[in-house]
Tab-separated table of C-alpha atoms and ligand atoms in Angstrom:
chain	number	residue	atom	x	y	z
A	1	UNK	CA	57.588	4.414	33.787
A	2	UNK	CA	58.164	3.052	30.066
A	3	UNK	CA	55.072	1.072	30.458
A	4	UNK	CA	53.108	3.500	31.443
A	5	UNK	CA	53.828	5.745	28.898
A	6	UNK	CA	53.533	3.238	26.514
A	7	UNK	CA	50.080	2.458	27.989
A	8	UNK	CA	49.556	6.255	27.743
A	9	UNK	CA	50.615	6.079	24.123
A	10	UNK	CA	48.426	3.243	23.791
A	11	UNK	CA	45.392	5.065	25.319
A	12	UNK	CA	45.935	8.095	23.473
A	13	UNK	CA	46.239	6.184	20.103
A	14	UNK	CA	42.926	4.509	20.725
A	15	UNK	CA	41.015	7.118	21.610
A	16	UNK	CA	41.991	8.660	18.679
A	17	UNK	CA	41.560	5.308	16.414
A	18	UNK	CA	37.919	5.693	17.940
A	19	UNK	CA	37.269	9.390	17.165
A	20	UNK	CA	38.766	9.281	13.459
A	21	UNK	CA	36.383	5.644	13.221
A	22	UNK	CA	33.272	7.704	14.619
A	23	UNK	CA	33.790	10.601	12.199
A	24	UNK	CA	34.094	8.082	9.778
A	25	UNK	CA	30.650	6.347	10.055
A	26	UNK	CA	29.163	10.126	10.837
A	27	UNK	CA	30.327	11.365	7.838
A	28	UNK	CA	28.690	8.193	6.067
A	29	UNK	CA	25.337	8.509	7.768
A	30	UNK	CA	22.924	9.618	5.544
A	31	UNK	CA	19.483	11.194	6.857
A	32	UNK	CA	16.921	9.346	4.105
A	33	UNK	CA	13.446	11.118	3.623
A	34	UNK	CA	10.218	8.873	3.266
A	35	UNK	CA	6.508	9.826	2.352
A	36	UNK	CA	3.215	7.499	2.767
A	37	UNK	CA	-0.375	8.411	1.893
A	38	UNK	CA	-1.456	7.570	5.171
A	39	UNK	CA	-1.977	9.243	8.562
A	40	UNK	CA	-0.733	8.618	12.351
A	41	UNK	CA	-1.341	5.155	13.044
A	42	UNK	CA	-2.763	3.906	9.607
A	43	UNK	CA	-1.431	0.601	8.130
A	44	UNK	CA	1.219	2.531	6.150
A	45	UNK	CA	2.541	4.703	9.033
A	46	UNK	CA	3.022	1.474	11.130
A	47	UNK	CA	4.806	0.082	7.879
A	48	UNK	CA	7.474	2.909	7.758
A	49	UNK	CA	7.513	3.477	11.375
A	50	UNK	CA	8.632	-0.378	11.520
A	51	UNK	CA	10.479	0.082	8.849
A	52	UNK	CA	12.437	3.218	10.288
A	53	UNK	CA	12.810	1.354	13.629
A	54	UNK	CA	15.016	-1.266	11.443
A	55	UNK	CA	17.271	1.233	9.918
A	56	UNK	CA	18.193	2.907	12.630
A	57	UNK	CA	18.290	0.457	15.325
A	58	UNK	CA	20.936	-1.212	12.447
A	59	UNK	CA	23.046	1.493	11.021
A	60	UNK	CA	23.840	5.176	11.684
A	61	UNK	CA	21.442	6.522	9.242
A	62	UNK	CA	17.981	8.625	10.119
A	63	UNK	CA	14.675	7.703	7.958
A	64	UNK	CA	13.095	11.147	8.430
A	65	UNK	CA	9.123	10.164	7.681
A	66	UNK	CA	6.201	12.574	5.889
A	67	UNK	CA	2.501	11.541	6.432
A	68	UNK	CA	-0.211	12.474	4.348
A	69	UNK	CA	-0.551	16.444	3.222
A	70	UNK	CA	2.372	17.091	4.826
A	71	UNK	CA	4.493	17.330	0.941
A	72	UNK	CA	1.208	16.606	-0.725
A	73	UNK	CA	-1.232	14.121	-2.522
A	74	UNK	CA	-0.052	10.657	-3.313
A	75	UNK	CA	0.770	11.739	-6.972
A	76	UNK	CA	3.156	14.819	-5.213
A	77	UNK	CA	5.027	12.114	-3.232
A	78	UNK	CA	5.666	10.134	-6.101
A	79	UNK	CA	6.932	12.955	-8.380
A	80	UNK	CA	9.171	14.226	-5.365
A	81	UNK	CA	10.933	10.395	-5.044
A	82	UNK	CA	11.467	10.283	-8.869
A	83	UNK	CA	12.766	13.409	-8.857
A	84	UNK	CA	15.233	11.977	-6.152
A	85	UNK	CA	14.027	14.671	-3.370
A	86	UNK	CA	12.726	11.589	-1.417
A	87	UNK	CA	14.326	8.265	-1.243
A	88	UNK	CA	11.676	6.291	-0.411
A	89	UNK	CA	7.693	6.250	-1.149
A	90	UNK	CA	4.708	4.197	-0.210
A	91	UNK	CA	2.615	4.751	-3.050
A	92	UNK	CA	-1.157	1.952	-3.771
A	93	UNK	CA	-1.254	0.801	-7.396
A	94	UNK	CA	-4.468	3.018	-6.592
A	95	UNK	CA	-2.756	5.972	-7.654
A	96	UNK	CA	0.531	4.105	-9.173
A	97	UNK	CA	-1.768	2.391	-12.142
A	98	UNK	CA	-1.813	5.533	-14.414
A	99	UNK	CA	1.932	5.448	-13.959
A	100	UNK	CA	2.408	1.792	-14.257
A	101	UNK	CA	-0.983	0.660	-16.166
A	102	UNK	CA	-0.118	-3.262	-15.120
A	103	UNK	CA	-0.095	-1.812	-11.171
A	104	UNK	CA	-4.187	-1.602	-11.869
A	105	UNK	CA	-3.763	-5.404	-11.669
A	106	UNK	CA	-5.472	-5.268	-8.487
A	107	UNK	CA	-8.415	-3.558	-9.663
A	108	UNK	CA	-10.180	-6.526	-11.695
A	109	UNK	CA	-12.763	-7.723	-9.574
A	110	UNK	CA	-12.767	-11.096	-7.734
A	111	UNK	CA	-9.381	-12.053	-8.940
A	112	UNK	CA	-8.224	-11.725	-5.081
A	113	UNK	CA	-9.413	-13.995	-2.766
A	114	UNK	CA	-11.214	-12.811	0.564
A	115	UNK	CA	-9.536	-14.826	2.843
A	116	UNK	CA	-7.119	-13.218	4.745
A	117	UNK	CA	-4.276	-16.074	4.981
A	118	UNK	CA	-4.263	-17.005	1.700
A	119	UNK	CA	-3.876	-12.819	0.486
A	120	UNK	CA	-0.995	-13.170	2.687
A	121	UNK	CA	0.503	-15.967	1.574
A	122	UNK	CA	0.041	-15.083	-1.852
A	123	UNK	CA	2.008	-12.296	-1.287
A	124	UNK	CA	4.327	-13.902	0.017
A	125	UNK	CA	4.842	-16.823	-2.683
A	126	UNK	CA	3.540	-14.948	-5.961
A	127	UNK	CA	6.478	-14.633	-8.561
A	128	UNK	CA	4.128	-12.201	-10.393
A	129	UNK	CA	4.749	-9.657	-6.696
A	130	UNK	CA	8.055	-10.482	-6.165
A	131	UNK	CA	10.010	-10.898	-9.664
A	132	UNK	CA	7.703	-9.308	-12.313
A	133	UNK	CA	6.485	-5.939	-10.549
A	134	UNK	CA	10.135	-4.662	-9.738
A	135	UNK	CA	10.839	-5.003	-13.073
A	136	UNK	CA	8.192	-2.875	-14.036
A	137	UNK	CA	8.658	-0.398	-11.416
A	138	UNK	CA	12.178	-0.082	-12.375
A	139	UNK	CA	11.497	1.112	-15.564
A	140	UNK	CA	10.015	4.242	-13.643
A	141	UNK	CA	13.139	4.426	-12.317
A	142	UNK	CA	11.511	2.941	-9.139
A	143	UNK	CA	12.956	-0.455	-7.228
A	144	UNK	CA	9.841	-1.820	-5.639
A	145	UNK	CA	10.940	-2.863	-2.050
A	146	UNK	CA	7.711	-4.735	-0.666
A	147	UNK	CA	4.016	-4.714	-2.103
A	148	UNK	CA	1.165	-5.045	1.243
A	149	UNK	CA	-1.743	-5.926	1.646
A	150	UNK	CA	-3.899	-3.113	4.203
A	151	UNK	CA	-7.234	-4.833	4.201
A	152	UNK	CA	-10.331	-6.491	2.311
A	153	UNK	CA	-11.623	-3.861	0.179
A	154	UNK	CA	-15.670	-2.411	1.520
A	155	UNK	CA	-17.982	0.123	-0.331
A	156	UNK	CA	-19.673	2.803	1.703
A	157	UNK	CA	-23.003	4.285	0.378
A	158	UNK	CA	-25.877	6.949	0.842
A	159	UNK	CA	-27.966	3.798	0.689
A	160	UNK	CA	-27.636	0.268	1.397
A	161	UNK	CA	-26.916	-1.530	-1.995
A	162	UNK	CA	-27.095	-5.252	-2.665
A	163	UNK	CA	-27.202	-5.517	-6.958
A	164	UNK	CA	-25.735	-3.491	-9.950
A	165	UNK	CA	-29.048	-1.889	-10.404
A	166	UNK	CA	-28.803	-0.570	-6.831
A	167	UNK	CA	-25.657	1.116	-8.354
A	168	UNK	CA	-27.731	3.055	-10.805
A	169	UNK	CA	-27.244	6.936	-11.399
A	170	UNK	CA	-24.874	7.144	-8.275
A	171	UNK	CA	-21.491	8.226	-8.041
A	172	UNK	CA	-18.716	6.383	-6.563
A	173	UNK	CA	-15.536	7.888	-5.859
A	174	UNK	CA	-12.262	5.759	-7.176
A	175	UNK	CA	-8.631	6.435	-6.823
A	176	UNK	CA	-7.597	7.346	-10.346
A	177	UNK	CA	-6.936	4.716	-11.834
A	178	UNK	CA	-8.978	4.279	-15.513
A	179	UNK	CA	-9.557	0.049	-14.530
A	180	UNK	CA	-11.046	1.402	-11.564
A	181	UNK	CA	-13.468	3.296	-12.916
A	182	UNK	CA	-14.315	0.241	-15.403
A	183	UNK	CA	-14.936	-1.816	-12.339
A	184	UNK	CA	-17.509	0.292	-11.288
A	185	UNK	CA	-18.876	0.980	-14.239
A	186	UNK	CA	-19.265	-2.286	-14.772
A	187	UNK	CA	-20.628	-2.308	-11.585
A	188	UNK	CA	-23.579	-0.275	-12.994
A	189	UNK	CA	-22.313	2.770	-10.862
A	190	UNK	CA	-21.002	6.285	-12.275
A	191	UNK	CA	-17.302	6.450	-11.576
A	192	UNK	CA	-15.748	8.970	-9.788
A	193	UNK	CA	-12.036	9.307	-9.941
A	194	UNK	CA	-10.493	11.945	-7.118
A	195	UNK	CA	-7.714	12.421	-5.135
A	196	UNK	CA	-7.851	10.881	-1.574
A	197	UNK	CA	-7.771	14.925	0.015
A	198	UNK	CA	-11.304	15.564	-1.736
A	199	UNK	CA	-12.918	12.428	-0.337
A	200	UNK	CA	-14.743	13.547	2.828
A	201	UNK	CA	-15.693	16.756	1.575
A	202	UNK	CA	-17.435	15.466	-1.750
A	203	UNK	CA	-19.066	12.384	0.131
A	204	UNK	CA	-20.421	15.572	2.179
A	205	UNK	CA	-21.304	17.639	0.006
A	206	UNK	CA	-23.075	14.957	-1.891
A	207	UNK	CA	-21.390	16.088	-4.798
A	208	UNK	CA	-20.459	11.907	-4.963
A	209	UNK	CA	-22.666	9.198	-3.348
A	210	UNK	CA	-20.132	6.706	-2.446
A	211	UNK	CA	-16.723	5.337	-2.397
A	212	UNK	CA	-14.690	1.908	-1.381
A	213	UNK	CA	-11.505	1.500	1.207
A	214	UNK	CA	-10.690	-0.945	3.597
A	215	UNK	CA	-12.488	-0.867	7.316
A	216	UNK	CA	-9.748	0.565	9.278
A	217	UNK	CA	-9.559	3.614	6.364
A	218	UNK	CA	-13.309	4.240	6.831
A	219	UNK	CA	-12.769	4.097	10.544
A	220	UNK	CA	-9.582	6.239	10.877
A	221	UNK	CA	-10.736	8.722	8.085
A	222	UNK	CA	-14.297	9.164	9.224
A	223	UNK	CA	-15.828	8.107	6.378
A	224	UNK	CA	-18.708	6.506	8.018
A	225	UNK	CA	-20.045	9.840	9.123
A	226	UNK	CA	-20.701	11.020	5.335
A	227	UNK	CA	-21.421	7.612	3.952
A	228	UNK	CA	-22.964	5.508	6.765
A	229	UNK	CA	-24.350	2.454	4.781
A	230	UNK	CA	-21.263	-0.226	4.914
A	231	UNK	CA	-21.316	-3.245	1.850
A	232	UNK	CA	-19.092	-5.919	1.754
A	233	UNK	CA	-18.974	-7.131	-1.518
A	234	UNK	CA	-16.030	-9.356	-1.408
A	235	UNK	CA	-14.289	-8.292	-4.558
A	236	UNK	CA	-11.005	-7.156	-3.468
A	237	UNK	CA	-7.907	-6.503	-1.441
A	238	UNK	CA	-6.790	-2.867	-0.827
A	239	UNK	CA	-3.013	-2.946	-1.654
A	240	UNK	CA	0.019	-1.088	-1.405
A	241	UNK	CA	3.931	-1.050	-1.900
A	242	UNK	CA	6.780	0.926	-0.795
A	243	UNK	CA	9.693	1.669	-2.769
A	244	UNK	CA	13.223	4.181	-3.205
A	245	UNK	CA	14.005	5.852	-5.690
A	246	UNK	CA	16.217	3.451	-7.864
A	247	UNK	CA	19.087	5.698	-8.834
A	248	UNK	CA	19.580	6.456	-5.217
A	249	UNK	CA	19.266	2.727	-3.976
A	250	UNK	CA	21.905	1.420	-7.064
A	251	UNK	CA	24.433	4.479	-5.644
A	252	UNK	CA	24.078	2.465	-2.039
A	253	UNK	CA	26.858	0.217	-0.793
A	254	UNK	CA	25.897	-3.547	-0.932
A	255	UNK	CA	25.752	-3.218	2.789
A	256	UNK	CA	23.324	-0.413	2.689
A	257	UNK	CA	21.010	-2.044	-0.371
A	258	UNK	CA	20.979	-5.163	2.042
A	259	UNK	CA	19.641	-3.282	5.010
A	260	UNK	CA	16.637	-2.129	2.965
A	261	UNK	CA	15.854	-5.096	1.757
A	262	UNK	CA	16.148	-6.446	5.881
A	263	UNK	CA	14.252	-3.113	7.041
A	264	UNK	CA	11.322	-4.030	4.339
A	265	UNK	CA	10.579	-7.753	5.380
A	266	UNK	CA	11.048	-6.591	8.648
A	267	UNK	CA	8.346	-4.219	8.441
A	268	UNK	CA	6.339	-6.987	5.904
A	269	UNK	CA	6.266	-9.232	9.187
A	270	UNK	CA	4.787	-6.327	11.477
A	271	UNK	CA	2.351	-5.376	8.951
A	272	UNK	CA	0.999	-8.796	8.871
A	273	UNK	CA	0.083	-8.956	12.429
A	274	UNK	CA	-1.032	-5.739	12.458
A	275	UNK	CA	-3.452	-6.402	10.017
A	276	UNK	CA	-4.706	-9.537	11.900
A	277	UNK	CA	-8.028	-8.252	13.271
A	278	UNK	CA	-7.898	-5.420	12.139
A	279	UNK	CA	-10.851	-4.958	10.036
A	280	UNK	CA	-12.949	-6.208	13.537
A	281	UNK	CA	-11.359	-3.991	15.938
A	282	UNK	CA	-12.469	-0.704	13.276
A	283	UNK	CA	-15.587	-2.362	12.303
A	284	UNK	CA	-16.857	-2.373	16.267
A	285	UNK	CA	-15.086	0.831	16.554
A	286	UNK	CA	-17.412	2.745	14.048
A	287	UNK	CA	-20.811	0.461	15.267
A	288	UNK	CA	-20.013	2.272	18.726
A	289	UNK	CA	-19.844	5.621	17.399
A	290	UNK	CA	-22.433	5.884	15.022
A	291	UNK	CA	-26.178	5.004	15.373
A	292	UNK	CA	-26.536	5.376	11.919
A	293	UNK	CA	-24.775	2.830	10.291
A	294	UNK	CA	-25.412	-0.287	8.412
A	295	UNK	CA	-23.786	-3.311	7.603
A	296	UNK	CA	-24.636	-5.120	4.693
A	297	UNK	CA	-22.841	-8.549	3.638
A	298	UNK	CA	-24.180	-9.742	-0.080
A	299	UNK	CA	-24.718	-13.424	0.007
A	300	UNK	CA	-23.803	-15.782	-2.734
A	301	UNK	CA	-26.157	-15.007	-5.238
A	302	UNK	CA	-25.867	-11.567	-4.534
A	303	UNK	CA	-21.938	-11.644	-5.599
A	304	UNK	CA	-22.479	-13.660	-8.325
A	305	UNK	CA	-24.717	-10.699	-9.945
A	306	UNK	CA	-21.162	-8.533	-9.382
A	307	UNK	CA	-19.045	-11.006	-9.951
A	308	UNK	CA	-20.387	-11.775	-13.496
A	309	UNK	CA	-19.376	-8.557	-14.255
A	310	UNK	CA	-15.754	-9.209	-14.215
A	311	UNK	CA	-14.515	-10.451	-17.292
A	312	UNK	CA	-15.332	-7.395	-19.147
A	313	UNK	CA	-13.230	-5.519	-16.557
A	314	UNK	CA	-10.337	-8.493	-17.141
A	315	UNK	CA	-10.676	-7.530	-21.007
A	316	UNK	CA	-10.279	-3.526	-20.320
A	317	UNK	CA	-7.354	-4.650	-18.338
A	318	UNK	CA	-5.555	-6.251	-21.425
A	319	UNK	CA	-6.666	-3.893	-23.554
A	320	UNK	CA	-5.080	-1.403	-21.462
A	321	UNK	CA	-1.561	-3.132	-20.700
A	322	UNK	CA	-1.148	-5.470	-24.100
A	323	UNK	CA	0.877	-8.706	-24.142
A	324	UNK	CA	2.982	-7.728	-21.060
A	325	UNK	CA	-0.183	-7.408	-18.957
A	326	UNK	CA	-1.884	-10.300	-20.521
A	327	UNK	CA	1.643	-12.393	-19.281
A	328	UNK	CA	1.190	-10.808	-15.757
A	329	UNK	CA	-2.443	-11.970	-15.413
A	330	UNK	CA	-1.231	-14.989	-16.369
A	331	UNK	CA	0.920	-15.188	-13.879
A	332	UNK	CA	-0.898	-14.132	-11.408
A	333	UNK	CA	-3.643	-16.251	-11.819
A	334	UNK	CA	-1.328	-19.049	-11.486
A	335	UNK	CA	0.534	-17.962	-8.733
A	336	UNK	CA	-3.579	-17.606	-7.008
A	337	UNK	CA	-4.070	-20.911	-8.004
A	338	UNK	CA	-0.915	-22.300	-6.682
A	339	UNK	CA	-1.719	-20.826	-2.632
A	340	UNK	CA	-5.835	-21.257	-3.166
A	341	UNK	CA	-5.533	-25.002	-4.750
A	342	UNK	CA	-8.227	-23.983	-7.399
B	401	6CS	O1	-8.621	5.983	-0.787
B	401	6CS	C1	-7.513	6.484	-0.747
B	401	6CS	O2	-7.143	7.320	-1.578
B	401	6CS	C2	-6.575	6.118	0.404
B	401	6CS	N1	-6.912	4.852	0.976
B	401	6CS	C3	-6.063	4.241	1.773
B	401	6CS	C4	-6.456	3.029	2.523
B	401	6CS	N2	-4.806	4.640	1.906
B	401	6CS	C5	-4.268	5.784	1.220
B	401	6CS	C6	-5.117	6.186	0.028
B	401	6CS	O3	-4.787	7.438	-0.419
């Protein structure tokens, strides 16, 4: 009898112990709002979707996730996580570079090489990625959590072009960034910076006569069917980078800061192989639905006539950022050097 109430006491207490310790971590799960620029199925949807998956499958908090339009452009989402009305954001230096002018890093032609392992494992090693870019970022009040790669960068076109003179009198479309638009200028091309929602319809309306994105962008977005004539030129990487607003992240338990950091290389990893192939898969993808397209890869000599082009765009870029973006280009030149032996 005095066991079993005691075991009845003992029941009752735990049950209790259990219900007060699930209130508990209720009351400290937190439903966190994230925003890419991408749509269903794009490299940065599988990014947060991965990195979602982590979050939740490890702690009792929700990741609630916006796709493209749905709060906005890319410059919206960005202004909603500073404000601190979205924790995290996926923002490409694309659109990040006329917030953080070093971000157009990136956009200097040819710096990146074209092979996909070493992009990755630069990445992966570079200090200038990992240590010098969150320190930047956080002085936007931003604490960069992973920068991606989505794919080698390829120009579409009303015509096939294969020099800078082909470039002449037409209008590209760039993400608004101002070293962009130098690269393309000094491409011999007329520079057209524009949000990504105005894309299709301008390519359309002819109102611009080309733009550049990776394969699976052109594939998912359509592009091809406005702007048929495919050139690989070889002189870049299409990046990205997700982040949380910093404020919120330095309010987070250690716990909590440390499952971010575990949900982002987590979703780094998935990205990778996602990527693997990628560029193939779309590339076949749009040569089965379209009869019109072209593919044109510019040999050697035909890069070299772009690629000469470059160091003017490497000077805009100091000129642009000063001594803190001459000491990143340093860096990241070295950290290239150290993955590509060169
Ligand atoms: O060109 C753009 O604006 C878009 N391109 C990609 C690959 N992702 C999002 C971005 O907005």
């Amino acid at each position: 009898m005095f066991k079993n109430k005691t075991l009845k006491q003992m029941v009752g207490v735990s049950i209790f112990t259990l219900a007060a310790f699930g209130a508990t971590s209720i009351a400290n799960a937190a439903n966190w709002r994230y925003a890419h620029e991408e749509y269903d199925g794009d490299v940065q949807d599988v990014y947060a979707y991965k990195f979602k998956e982590f979050i939740e499958e490890n702690s009792d908090h929700t990741l609630q996730i916006f796709r493209f339009g749905e709060l906005g452009e890319s410059d919206d989402i960005m202004e909603q996580t500073q404000a601190g009305i979205l924790q995290f954001v996926n923002q490409s230096p694309g659109f990040t570079g006329s917030l953080i002018p070093e971000a157009q890093i990136f956009f200097i032609p040819y710096l990146m090489p074209t092979e996909m392992d070493t992009v990755i494992e630069f990445f992966r090693e570079s200090k200038a990625i990992n240590e010098d870019f969150p320190k930047l970022y956080a002085e936007q009040g931003l604490e960069l959590l992973q920068m991606y790669p989505e794919g080698e960068m390829v120009v579409t076109v009303d015509e096939p072009v294969t020099s800078p003179a082909d470039f002449d009198g037409k209008k590209i479309r760039t993400m608004t960034n101002p070293l962009l638009a130098a690269t393309y200028e000094a491409f011999g091309a007329t520079p057209t910076p524009l949000p990504w929602g105005e894309v299709y319809g301008a390519l359309q309306t002819n109102m611009i006569q080309g733009q550049e994105n990776p394969i699976f962008w052109i594939e998912s977005g359509g592009l091809y069917e406005v702007s048929p004539n495919l050139v690989f030129t070889k002189h870049g990487w299409f990046t990205t980078a997700s982040m949380a607003n910093k404020k919120f992240y330095d309010g987070l338990s250690e716990e909590d800061q440390k499952l971010i950091q575990d949900a982002a290389d987590f979703a780094f990893e998935e990205i990778i192989g996602h990527i693997d192939g990628l560029a193939e898969e779309s590339l076949a993808k749009i040569e089965e639905a379209s009869d019109n397209v072209t593919v044109t890869r510019l040999n050697d000599e035909q890069v070299e006539a772009f690629k000469e082009r470059a160091p003017q765009v490497e000077e805009k870029f100091i000129e642009m950022t000063g001594e803190s973006g001459r000491e990143l280009l340093n860096q990241f030149k070295a950290d290239l050097e150290a993955v590509t032996g060169e």
